[in-house]
Short mmCIF file of C-alpha atoms in Angstrom, two decimals:
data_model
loop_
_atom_site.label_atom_id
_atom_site.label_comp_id
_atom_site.label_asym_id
_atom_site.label_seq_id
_atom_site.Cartn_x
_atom_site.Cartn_y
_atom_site.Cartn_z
CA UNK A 1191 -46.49 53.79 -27.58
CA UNK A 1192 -44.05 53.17 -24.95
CA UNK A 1193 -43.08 49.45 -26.12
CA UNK A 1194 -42.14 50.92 -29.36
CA UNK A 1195 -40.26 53.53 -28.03
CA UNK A 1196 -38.37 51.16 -25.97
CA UNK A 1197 -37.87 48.57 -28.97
CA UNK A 1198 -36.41 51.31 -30.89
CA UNK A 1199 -33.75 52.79 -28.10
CA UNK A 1200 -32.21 48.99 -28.25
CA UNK A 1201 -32.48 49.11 -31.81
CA UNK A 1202 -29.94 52.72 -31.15
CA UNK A 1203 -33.24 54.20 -32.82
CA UNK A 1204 -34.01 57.92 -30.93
CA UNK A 1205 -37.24 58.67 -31.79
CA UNK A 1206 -37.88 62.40 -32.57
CA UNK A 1207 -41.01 62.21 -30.81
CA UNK A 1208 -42.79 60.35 -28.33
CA UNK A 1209 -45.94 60.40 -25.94
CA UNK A 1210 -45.68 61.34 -22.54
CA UNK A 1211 -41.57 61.54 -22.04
CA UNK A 1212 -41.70 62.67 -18.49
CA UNK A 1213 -43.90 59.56 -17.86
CA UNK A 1214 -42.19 57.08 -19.51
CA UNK A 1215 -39.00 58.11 -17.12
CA UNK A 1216 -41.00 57.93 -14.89
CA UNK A 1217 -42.67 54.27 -15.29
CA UNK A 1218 -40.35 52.86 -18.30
CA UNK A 1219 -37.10 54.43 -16.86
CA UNK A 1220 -34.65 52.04 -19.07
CA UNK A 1221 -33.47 52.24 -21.99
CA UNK A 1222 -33.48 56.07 -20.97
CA UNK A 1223 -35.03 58.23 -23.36
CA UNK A 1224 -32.14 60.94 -24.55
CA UNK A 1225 -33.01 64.45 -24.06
CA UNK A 1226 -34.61 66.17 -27.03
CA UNK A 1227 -37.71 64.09 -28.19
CA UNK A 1228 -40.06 66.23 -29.25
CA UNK A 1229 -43.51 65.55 -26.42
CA UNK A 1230 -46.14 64.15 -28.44
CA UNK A 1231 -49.14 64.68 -26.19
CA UNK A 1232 -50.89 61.87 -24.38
CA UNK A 1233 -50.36 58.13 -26.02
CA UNK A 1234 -54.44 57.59 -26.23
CA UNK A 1235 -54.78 61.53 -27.77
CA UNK A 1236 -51.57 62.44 -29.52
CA UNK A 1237 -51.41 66.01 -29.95
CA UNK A 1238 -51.70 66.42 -34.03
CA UNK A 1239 -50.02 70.03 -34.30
CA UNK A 1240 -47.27 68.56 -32.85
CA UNK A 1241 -46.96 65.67 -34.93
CA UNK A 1242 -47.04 67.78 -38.27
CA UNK A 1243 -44.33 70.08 -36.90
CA UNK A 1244 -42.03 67.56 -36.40
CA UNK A 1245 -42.80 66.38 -39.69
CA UNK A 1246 -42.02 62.30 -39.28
CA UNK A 1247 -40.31 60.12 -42.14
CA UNK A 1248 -42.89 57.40 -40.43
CA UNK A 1249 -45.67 57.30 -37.38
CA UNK A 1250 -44.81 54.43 -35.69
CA UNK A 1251 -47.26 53.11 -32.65
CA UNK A 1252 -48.92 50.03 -30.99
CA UNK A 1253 -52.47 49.36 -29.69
CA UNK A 1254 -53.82 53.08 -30.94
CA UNK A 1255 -57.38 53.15 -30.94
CA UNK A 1256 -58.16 52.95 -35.14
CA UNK A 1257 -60.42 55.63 -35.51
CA UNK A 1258 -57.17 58.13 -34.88
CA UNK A 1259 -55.26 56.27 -38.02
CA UNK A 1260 -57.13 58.10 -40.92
CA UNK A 1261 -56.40 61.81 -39.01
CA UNK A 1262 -52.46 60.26 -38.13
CA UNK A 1263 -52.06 58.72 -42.12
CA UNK A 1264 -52.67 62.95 -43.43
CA UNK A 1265 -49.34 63.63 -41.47
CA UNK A 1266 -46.79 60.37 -42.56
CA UNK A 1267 -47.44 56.48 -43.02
CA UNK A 1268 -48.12 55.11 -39.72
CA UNK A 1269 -47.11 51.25 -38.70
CA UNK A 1270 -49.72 50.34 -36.15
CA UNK A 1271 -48.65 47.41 -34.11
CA UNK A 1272 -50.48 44.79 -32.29
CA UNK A 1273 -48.94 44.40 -28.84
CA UNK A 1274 -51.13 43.75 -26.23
CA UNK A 1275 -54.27 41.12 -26.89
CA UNK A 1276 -55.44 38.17 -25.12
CA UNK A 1277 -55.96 36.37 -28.06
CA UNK A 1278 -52.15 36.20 -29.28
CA UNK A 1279 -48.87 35.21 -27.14
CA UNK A 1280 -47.84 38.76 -25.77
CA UNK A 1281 -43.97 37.77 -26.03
CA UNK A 1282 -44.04 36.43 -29.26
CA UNK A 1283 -45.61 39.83 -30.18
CA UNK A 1284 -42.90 41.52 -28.22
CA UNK A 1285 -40.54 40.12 -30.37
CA UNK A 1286 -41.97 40.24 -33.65
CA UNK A 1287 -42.77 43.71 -33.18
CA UNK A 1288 -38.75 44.20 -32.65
CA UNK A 1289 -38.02 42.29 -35.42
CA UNK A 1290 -40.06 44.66 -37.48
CA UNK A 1291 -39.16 47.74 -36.42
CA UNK A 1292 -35.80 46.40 -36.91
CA UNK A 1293 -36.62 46.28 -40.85
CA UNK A 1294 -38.22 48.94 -40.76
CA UNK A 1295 -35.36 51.53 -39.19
CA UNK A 1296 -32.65 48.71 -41.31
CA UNK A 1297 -30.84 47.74 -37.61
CA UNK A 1298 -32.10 43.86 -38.36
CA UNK A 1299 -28.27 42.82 -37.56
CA UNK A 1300 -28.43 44.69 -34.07
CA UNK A 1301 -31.97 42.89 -33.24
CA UNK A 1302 -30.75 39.34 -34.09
CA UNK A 1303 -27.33 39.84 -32.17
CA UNK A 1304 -29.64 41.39 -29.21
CA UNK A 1305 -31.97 38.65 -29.62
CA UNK A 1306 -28.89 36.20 -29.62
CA UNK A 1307 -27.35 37.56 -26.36
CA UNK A 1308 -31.06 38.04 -24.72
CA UNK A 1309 -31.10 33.92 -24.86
CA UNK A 1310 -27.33 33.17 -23.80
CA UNK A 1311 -28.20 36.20 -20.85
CA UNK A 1312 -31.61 34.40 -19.43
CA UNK A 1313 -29.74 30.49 -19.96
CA UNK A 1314 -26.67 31.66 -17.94
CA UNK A 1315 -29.07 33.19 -15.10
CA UNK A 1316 -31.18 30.15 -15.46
CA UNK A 1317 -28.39 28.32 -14.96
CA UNK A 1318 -27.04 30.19 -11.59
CA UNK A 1319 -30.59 29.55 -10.16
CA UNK A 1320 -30.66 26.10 -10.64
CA UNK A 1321 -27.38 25.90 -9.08
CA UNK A 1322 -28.12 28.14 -5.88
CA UNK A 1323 -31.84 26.74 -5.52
CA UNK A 1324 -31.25 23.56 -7.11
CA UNK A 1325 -34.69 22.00 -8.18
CA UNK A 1326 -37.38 22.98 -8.44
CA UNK A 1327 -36.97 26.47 -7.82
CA UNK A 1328 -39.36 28.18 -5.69
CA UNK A 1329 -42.59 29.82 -6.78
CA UNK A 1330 -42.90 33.16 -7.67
CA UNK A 1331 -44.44 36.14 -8.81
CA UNK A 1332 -43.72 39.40 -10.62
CA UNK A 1333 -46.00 42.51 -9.31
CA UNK A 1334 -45.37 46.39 -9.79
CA UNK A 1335 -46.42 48.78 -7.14
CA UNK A 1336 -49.42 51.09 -8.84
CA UNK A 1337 -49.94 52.88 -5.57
CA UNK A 1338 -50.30 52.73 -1.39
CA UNK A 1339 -53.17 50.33 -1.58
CA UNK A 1340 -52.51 48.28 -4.81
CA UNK A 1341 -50.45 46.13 -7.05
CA UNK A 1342 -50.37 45.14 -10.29
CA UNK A 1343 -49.72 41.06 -10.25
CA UNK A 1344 -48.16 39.41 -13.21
CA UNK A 1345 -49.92 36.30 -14.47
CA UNK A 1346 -50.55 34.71 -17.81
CA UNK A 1347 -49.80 36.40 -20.71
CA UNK A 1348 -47.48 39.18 -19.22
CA UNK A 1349 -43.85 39.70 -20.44
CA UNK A 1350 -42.63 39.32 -16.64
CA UNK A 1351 -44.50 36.07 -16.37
CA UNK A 1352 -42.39 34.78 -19.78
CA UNK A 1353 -39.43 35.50 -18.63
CA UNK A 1354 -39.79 33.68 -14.74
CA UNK A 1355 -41.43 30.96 -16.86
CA UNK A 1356 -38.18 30.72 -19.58
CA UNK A 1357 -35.73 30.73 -16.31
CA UNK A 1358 -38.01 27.87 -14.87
CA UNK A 1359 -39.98 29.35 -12.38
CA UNK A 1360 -43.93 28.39 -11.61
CA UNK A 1361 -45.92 31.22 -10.67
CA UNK A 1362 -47.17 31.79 -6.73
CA UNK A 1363 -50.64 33.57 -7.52
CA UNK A 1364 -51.42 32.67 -11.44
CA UNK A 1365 -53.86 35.42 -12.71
CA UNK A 1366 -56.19 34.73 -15.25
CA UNK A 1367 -54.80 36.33 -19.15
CA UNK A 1368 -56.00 39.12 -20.14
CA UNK A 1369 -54.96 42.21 -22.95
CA UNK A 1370 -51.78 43.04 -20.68
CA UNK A 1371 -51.59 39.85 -18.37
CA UNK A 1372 -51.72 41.98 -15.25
CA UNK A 1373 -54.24 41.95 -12.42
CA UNK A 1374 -55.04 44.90 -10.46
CA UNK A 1375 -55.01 43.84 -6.64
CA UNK A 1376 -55.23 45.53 -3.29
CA UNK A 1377 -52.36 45.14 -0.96
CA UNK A 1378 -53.99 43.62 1.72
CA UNK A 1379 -55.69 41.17 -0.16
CA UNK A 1380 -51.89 39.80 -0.87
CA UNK A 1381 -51.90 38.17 2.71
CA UNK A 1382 -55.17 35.44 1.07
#
């Protein structure tokens, strides 16, 4: 899972394999993904032959669909995370997850100090908005291009929509929650 991956690369954690790398450069780009992980397949059908050549101290992954654990637990111990649901706070997960994997990989110093700087980093931008906009700030809202016709709008439950939210920011075009907090919408739909 590509949340895990990118909890572990700020944890200074290189995994030695993960789904999809040329994809997650692609659509994760940062914290970049050093050279060398071993490609694991697709993150909904992990290639298996690939996992036991690698051999893994640990399988670590988010959101897998449970029926592959049993087949996954033959190869290591697998930590299966919960990070996407729209029954619990997607952020809090976020950070719980990091927390854990910070245990887990014994880098829980690095994760508080990140954690730490994370807060003083979003209060001092908070901060230079309120003194450039002054209040209250304008609405807004976070979307990522999917393609030529479509968007993917931020709304309740998304990480983007916790962070404009913690630097005091109200949300333009609130989406209803759901598992990611993302909306699928066509571009020319934006202009209603």
């Amino acid at each position: 899972d590509w949340s895990v991956t990118e909890a572990l690369l700020d944890l200074g954690i290189t995994p030695a394999g993960v789904a999809e790398p040329a994809a997650y450069a692609e659509w994760v780009v940062e914290p970049v993904l050093p050279q060398g992980a071993v490609d694991l397949g697709l993150r909904a059908e992990p290639n298996l032959e690939a996992l036991v050549a690698l051999a893994p101290d640990v399988i670590v992954t988010a959101d897998i669909d449970p029926a592959l654990v049993p087949a996954l637990e033959k190869i290591a111990p697998v930590v299966v995370f919960n990070a996407f649901d729209v029954n619990h706070d997607n952020a809090a997960a976020a950070k719980d997850i990091f927390l854990n994997l910070a245990t887990l990989t014994d880098t829980r110093a690095v994760a508080e100090e990140k954690l730490a700087a994370q807060e003083v980093e979003l209060d001092a931008i908070k901060a230079r908005l309120a003194a450039h906009f002054g209040a209250p700030l304008p609405k807004v809202t976070a979307i990522r291009l999917n393609d030529t016709a479509s968007v993917y709008v931020n709304g309740a439950n998304s990480l983007p929509e916790f962070v404009l939210a913690r630097l005091g920011f109200a949300n333009e075009l609130p989406q209803p929650a759901n598992r990611w907090g993302i909306t699928l919408v066509r571009v020319e739909d934006l202009a209603a």
